[in-house]
mmCIF file of C-alpha atoms in Angstrom:
data_model
loop_
_atom_site.group_PDB
_atom_site.id
_atom_site.type_symbol
_atom_site.label_atom_id
_atom_site.label_comp_id
_atom_site.label_asym_id
_atom_site.label_seq_id
_atom_site.Cartn_x
_atom_site.Cartn_y
_atom_site.Cartn_z
ATOM 1 C CA MET N 1 -20.030 -17.610 14.215
ATOM 2 C CA LYS N 2 -22.760 -15.758 16.117
ATOM 3 C CA HIS N 3 -22.105 -12.077 16.816
ATOM 4 C CA GLY N 4 -23.557 -9.871 19.530
ATOM 5 C CA LYS N 5 -26.078 -7.054 19.177
ATOM 6 C CA GLN N 6 -23.459 -4.297 19.111
ATOM 7 C CA TYR N 7 -21.475 -6.047 16.380
ATOM 8 C CA ARG N 8 -24.595 -6.499 14.248
ATOM 9 C CA LYS N 9 -25.548 -2.845 14.742
ATOM 10 C CA SER N 10 -22.029 -1.821 13.781
ATOM 11 C CA PHE N 11 -22.143 -4.058 10.704
ATOM 12 C CA GLU N 12 -25.156 -2.116 9.400
ATOM 13 C CA LYS N 13 -22.825 0.822 8.691
ATOM 14 C CA LEU N 14 -20.798 -1.317 6.266
ATOM 15 C CA ASP N 15 -21.449 -1.811 2.559
ATOM 16 C CA ILE N 16 -19.982 -5.291 2.052
ATOM 17 C CA SER N 17 -20.104 -4.918 -1.733
ATOM 18 C CA LYS N 18 -17.863 -1.863 -1.639
ATOM 19 C CA VAL N 19 -14.089 -1.577 -1.768
ATOM 20 C CA TYR N 20 -13.142 1.566 0.128
ATOM 21 C CA GLY N 21 -10.436 4.128 -0.472
ATOM 22 C CA ILE N 22 -8.025 4.315 2.442
ATOM 23 C CA GLN N 23 -9.352 7.560 3.942
ATOM 24 C CA GLU N 24 -13.001 6.526 3.691
ATOM 25 C CA GLY N 25 -12.180 3.040 4.935
ATOM 26 C CA VAL N 26 -10.496 4.438 8.038
ATOM 27 C CA ASP N 27 -13.499 6.649 8.743
ATOM 28 C CA ILE N 28 -15.912 3.724 8.406
ATOM 29 C CA ALA N 29 -13.757 1.402 10.542
ATOM 30 C CA LYS N 30 -13.617 4.033 13.282
ATOM 31 C CA ALA N 31 -17.375 4.569 13.072
ATOM 32 C CA MET N 32 -17.989 0.833 13.434
ATOM 33 C CA ALA N 33 -15.842 0.493 16.575
ATOM 34 C CA PHE N 34 -18.057 -0.038 19.589
ATOM 35 C CA ALA N 35 -15.894 -1.304 22.465
ATOM 36 C CA LYS N 36 -15.535 0.738 25.656
ATOM 37 C CA PHE N 37 -11.733 0.725 25.251
ATOM 38 C CA ASP N 38 -9.634 2.448 22.584
ATOM 39 C CA GLU N 39 -9.624 -0.225 19.890
ATOM 40 C CA THR N 40 -6.603 -0.866 17.692
ATOM 41 C CA LEU N 41 -6.965 -0.591 13.923
ATOM 42 C CA ASP N 42 -5.329 -3.496 12.100
ATOM 43 C CA VAL N 43 -4.501 -4.039 8.443
ATOM 44 C CA SER N 44 -4.116 -7.496 6.929
ATOM 45 C CA VAL N 45 -2.647 -7.871 3.449
ATOM 46 C CA LYS N 46 -2.857 -11.055 1.396
ATOM 47 C CA LEU N 47 0.225 -11.443 -0.792
ATOM 48 C CA ASN N 48 0.935 -13.371 -3.953
ATOM 49 C CA VAL N 49 3.968 -15.264 -2.624
ATOM 50 C CA LYS N 50 5.371 -18.768 -2.587
ATOM 51 C CA LYS N 51 6.494 -20.668 0.489
ATOM 52 C CA SER N 52 10.094 -20.070 -0.581
ATOM 53 C CA HIS N 53 9.644 -16.297 -0.432
ATOM 54 C CA SER N 54 10.600 -14.357 2.673
ATOM 55 C CA VAL N 55 8.717 -11.113 3.205
ATOM 56 C CA ARG N 56 10.023 -9.491 6.349
ATOM 57 C CA GLU N 57 11.056 -5.952 7.263
ATOM 58 C CA THR N 58 11.314 -3.422 10.063
ATOM 59 C CA PHE N 59 10.371 0.225 9.664
ATOM 60 C CA VAL N 60 9.006 3.243 11.511
ATOM 61 C CA LEU N 61 5.405 4.338 10.958
ATOM 62 C CA PRO N 62 4.929 8.085 10.405
ATOM 63 C CA HIS N 63 2.699 8.407 13.477
ATOM 64 C CA ARG N 64 3.376 6.491 16.682
ATOM 65 C CA PHE N 65 0.409 5.264 18.692
ATOM 66 C CA ALA N 66 1.827 2.611 21.018
ATOM 67 C CA VAL N 67 3.416 3.198 24.409
ATOM 68 C CA GLU N 68 7.130 3.941 24.097
ATOM 69 C CA LYS N 69 9.126 0.712 24.310
ATOM 70 C CA ARG N 70 11.602 -0.044 27.058
ATOM 71 C CA VAL N 71 14.797 -0.691 25.114
ATOM 72 C CA LEU N 72 17.514 -2.888 26.612
ATOM 73 C CA VAL N 73 20.994 -2.765 25.064
ATOM 74 C CA PHE N 74 23.810 -5.264 25.497
ATOM 75 C CA ALA N 75 26.990 -3.279 24.882
ATOM 76 C CA LYS N 76 30.340 -2.283 26.354
ATOM 77 C CA ASP N 77 32.534 0.806 26.575
ATOM 78 C CA GLU N 78 31.799 3.460 23.940
ATOM 79 C CA LYS N 79 28.783 1.617 22.562
ATOM 80 C CA ALA N 80 27.304 1.375 26.054
ATOM 81 C CA LYS N 81 27.749 5.121 26.455
ATOM 82 C CA GLU N 82 26.149 5.651 23.037
ATOM 83 C CA ALA N 83 23.143 3.563 24.111
ATOM 84 C CA GLU N 84 22.697 5.592 27.291
ATOM 85 C CA GLU N 85 22.904 8.878 25.419
ATOM 86 C CA ALA N 86 20.342 7.603 22.882
ATOM 87 C CA GLY N 87 17.870 6.974 25.701
ATOM 88 C CA ALA N 88 18.040 3.197 26.205
ATOM 89 C CA SER N 89 16.160 2.130 29.330
ATOM 90 C CA VAL N 90 18.778 -0.408 30.421
ATOM 91 C CA VAL N 91 22.383 -0.885 29.311
ATOM 92 C CA GLY N 92 24.776 -3.616 30.376
ATOM 93 C CA ALA N 93 26.976 -6.529 29.394
ATOM 94 C CA GLU N 94 27.679 -9.857 31.126
ATOM 95 C CA ASP N 95 26.066 -8.525 34.304
ATOM 96 C CA LEU N 96 22.831 -8.002 32.403
ATOM 97 C CA VAL N 97 22.981 -11.510 30.950
ATOM 98 C CA GLU N 98 23.158 -12.938 34.469
ATOM 99 C CA LYS N 99 20.343 -10.687 35.670
ATOM 100 C CA ILE N 100 18.046 -12.005 32.935
ATOM 101 C CA LYS N 101 19.023 -15.592 33.726
ATOM 102 C CA GLY N 102 17.836 -14.811 37.246
ATOM 103 C CA GLY N 103 14.357 -14.021 35.960
ATOM 104 C CA TRP N 104 14.397 -10.262 35.353
ATOM 105 C CA LEU N 105 12.469 -9.317 32.209
ATOM 106 C CA GLU N 106 11.367 -5.705 32.589
ATOM 107 C CA PHE N 107 11.931 -4.591 28.991
ATOM 108 C CA ASP N 108 10.171 -4.741 25.625
ATOM 109 C CA VAL N 109 12.947 -5.076 23.054
ATOM 110 C CA CYS N 110 16.628 -6.078 23.043
ATOM 111 C CA VAL N 111 19.507 -4.694 21.028
ATOM 112 C CA ALA N 112 23.067 -6.046 21.070
ATOM 113 C CA THR N 113 26.397 -5.244 19.491
ATOM 114 C CA PRO N 114 27.861 -8.213 17.587
ATOM 115 C CA ASP N 115 30.636 -8.760 20.136
ATOM 116 C CA MET N 116 28.005 -9.362 22.848
ATOM 117 C CA MET N 117 26.169 -12.138 21.033
ATOM 118 C CA ARG N 118 28.274 -14.964 22.441
ATOM 119 C CA GLY N 119 26.969 -14.205 25.912
ATOM 120 C CA VAL N 120 23.515 -13.103 24.770
ATOM 121 C CA GLY N 121 23.187 -16.360 22.821
ATOM 122 C CA THR N 122 23.048 -18.269 26.109
ATOM 123 C CA LEU N 123 19.737 -16.501 26.771
ATOM 124 C CA GLY N 124 18.112 -18.230 23.789
ATOM 125 C CA PRO N 125 15.711 -20.359 25.856
ATOM 126 C CA ILE N 126 14.547 -17.252 27.728
ATOM 127 C CA LEU N 127 14.496 -14.567 25.043
ATOM 128 C CA GLY N 128 13.761 -16.742 22.033
ATOM 129 C CA ARG N 129 10.353 -17.984 23.085
ATOM 130 C CA ARG N 130 9.329 -14.408 23.968
ATOM 131 C CA GLY N 131 10.443 -13.008 20.614
ATOM 132 C CA LEU N 132 13.089 -10.852 22.296
ATOM 133 C CA MET N 133 16.311 -12.362 20.976
ATOM 134 C CA PRO N 134 18.440 -9.806 19.079
ATOM 135 C CA ASN N 135 18.645 -10.717 15.407
ATOM 136 C CA PRO N 136 20.545 -9.217 12.445
ATOM 137 C CA LYS N 137 17.428 -9.652 10.265
ATOM 138 C CA THR N 138 15.460 -7.283 12.499
ATOM 139 C CA ARG N 139 18.459 -4.954 12.801
ATOM 140 C CA THR N 140 18.710 -5.507 16.538
ATOM 141 C CA VAL N 141 22.250 -6.903 16.285
ATOM 142 C CA THR N 142 24.141 -3.828 15.161
ATOM 143 C CA MET N 143 26.951 -1.399 15.779
ATOM 144 C CA ASP N 144 24.664 1.507 14.914
ATOM 145 C CA ILE N 145 23.300 1.766 18.429
ATOM 146 C CA LYS N 146 22.276 5.422 18.351
ATOM 147 C CA GLU N 147 20.044 5.146 15.292
ATOM 148 C CA THR N 148 18.586 1.785 16.326
ATOM 149 C CA VAL N 149 17.633 2.870 19.835
ATOM 150 C CA GLY N 150 16.177 6.094 18.446
ATOM 151 C CA GLU N 151 14.006 4.252 15.911
ATOM 152 C CA LEU N 152 12.795 1.711 18.470
ATOM 153 C CA LYS N 153 11.790 4.461 20.854
ATOM 154 C CA GLN N 154 9.939 6.143 17.988
ATOM 155 C CA GLY N 155 8.001 2.929 17.424
ATOM 156 C CA ARG N 156 9.962 0.906 14.864
ATOM 157 C CA ILE N 157 8.036 -2.276 14.197
ATOM 158 C CA GLU N 158 8.483 -5.510 12.292
ATOM 159 C CA PHE N 159 6.163 -7.136 9.795
ATOM 160 C CA ARG N 160 6.422 -10.548 8.181
ATOM 161 C CA ALA N 161 4.256 -12.760 6.021
ATOM 162 C CA ASP N 162 2.805 -15.803 7.778
ATOM 163 C CA LYS N 163 2.611 -19.278 6.238
ATOM 164 C CA GLY N 164 -0.536 -18.282 4.377
ATOM 165 C CA GLY N 165 1.128 -15.273 2.779
ATOM 166 C CA VAL N 166 -0.745 -12.759 4.951
ATOM 167 C CA VAL N 167 0.903 -9.809 6.684
ATOM 168 C CA HIS N 168 -0.830 -8.317 9.728
ATOM 169 C CA LEU N 169 0.059 -4.930 11.200
ATOM 170 C CA PRO N 170 -1.545 -2.594 13.755
ATOM 171 C CA VAL N 171 -1.650 0.868 12.189
ATOM 172 C CA GLY N 172 -3.355 3.055 14.770
ATOM 173 C CA LYS N 173 -6.017 3.582 17.384
ATOM 174 C CA VAL N 174 -9.664 4.548 16.963
ATOM 175 C CA SER N 175 -8.907 7.712 18.950
ATOM 176 C CA MET N 176 -6.285 8.860 16.405
ATOM 177 C CA GLU N 177 -6.975 11.409 13.703
ATOM 178 C CA SER N 178 -8.122 9.592 10.575
ATOM 179 C CA SER N 179 -5.459 11.322 8.480
ATOM 180 C CA LYS N 180 -2.693 9.927 10.701
ATOM 181 C CA VAL N 181 -4.064 6.385 10.436
ATOM 182 C CA ARG N 182 -4.278 6.851 6.664
ATOM 183 C CA ASP N 183 -0.642 7.985 6.564
ATOM 184 C CA ASN N 184 0.395 4.887 8.522
ATOM 185 C CA ILE N 185 -1.500 2.563 6.181
ATOM 186 C CA GLU N 186 -0.037 4.192 3.082
ATOM 187 C CA ALA N 187 3.478 3.980 4.531
ATOM 188 C CA PHE N 188 2.966 0.306 5.382
ATOM 189 C CA ILE N 189 1.654 -0.588 1.914
ATOM 190 C CA SER N 190 4.507 1.317 0.283
ATOM 191 C CA GLU N 191 7.098 -0.449 2.442
ATOM 192 C CA LEU N 192 5.456 -3.800 1.790
ATOM 193 C CA SER N 193 5.492 -3.214 -1.977
ATOM 194 C CA ARG N 194 9.252 -2.697 -1.817
ATOM 195 C CA LYS N 195 9.595 -6.302 -0.598
ATOM 196 C CA ARG N 196 8.076 -7.742 -3.776
ATOM 197 C CA PRO N 197 10.160 -10.774 -4.837
ATOM 198 C CA ALA N 198 11.623 -10.411 -8.338
ATOM 199 C CA ASP N 199 9.980 -13.599 -9.638
ATOM 200 C CA VAL N 200 6.397 -12.732 -8.642
ATOM 201 C CA LYS N 201 4.091 -12.572 -11.663
ATOM 202 C CA GLY N 202 0.943 -10.461 -11.653
ATOM 203 C CA ASN N 203 -0.207 -8.464 -8.638
ATOM 204 C CA PHE N 204 1.982 -8.823 -5.550
ATOM 205 C CA ILE N 205 -0.769 -7.532 -3.254
ATOM 206 C CA LYS N 206 -3.939 -9.585 -3.671
ATOM 207 C CA SER N 207 -6.189 -7.910 -1.087
ATOM 208 C CA ILE N 208 -6.123 -5.400 1.782
ATOM 209 C CA ASN N 209 -8.473 -5.501 4.762
ATOM 210 C CA LEU N 210 -8.931 -3.124 7.673
ATOM 211 C CA SER N 211 -10.704 -3.714 10.966
ATOM 212 C CA SER N 212 -10.815 -2.510 14.550
ATOM 213 C CA THR N 213 -10.191 -4.913 17.435
ATOM 214 C CA MET N 214 -13.857 -5.786 17.903
ATOM 215 C CA GLY N 215 -15.473 -4.454 14.745
ATOM 216 C CA PRO N 216 -16.139 -6.038 11.340
ATOM 217 C CA GLY N 217 -13.561 -5.869 8.571
ATOM 218 C CA LEU N 218 -13.768 -3.978 5.307
ATOM 219 C CA LYS N 219 -11.873 -4.113 2.024
ATOM 220 C CA LEU N 220 -9.488 -1.354 0.952
ATOM 221 C CA LYS N 221 -8.601 -0.457 -2.613
ATOM 222 C CA ASN N 222 -5.446 -1.998 -3.991
ATOM 223 C CA LYS N 223 -3.530 0.376 -6.261
ATOM 224 C CA GLU N 224 -2.048 -2.596 -8.135
ATOM 225 C CA GLU N 225 -5.520 -3.359 -9.477
ATOM 226 C CA ASN N 226 -6.055 0.120 -10.945
#
């Protein structure tokens, strides 16, 4: 793949033979960013997992950097009131199901109480292909509406390993303080380590890479190898 002049100039700042500590790696990745927009910093982690393993979790990064999500909640009565008090952008029941069937999709994430899932399930063809369907595995089908809405507004995110055993996660912006990006990376790695399957032998984390949206990637130190 042929890269442009700015990419090649940026690449000169990188020592490809070096594995960087998190703080230094963040500083280098930020220094290599060259786009005119505020690039996102992404971490990709290669795991030692089998196809039968499921590595998936939701959690809140210490420092939010994305725009606050518009949270929609399917709930009735007291739970609907709880959602409104927690700051949900939209709250409704069957009326909201019909509104979405009519083409309205002005929200970023959906939460539903279990009793609403019969109606919400009919939205599968609409919400499913957009990754918006409430799901117990992502803790978006729940009776704990207050905590869930609060976490989502704070930036709760989901990570999961792809078919190749790699987990990708945005951890900050180039404009953020390096220490905050470092905190986010450390929190992500710690949370990921907790998902280690019991039958994994050897290192669970095989490699960690960091890059900005347009810049070259660099390797970060893996504590499991120390």
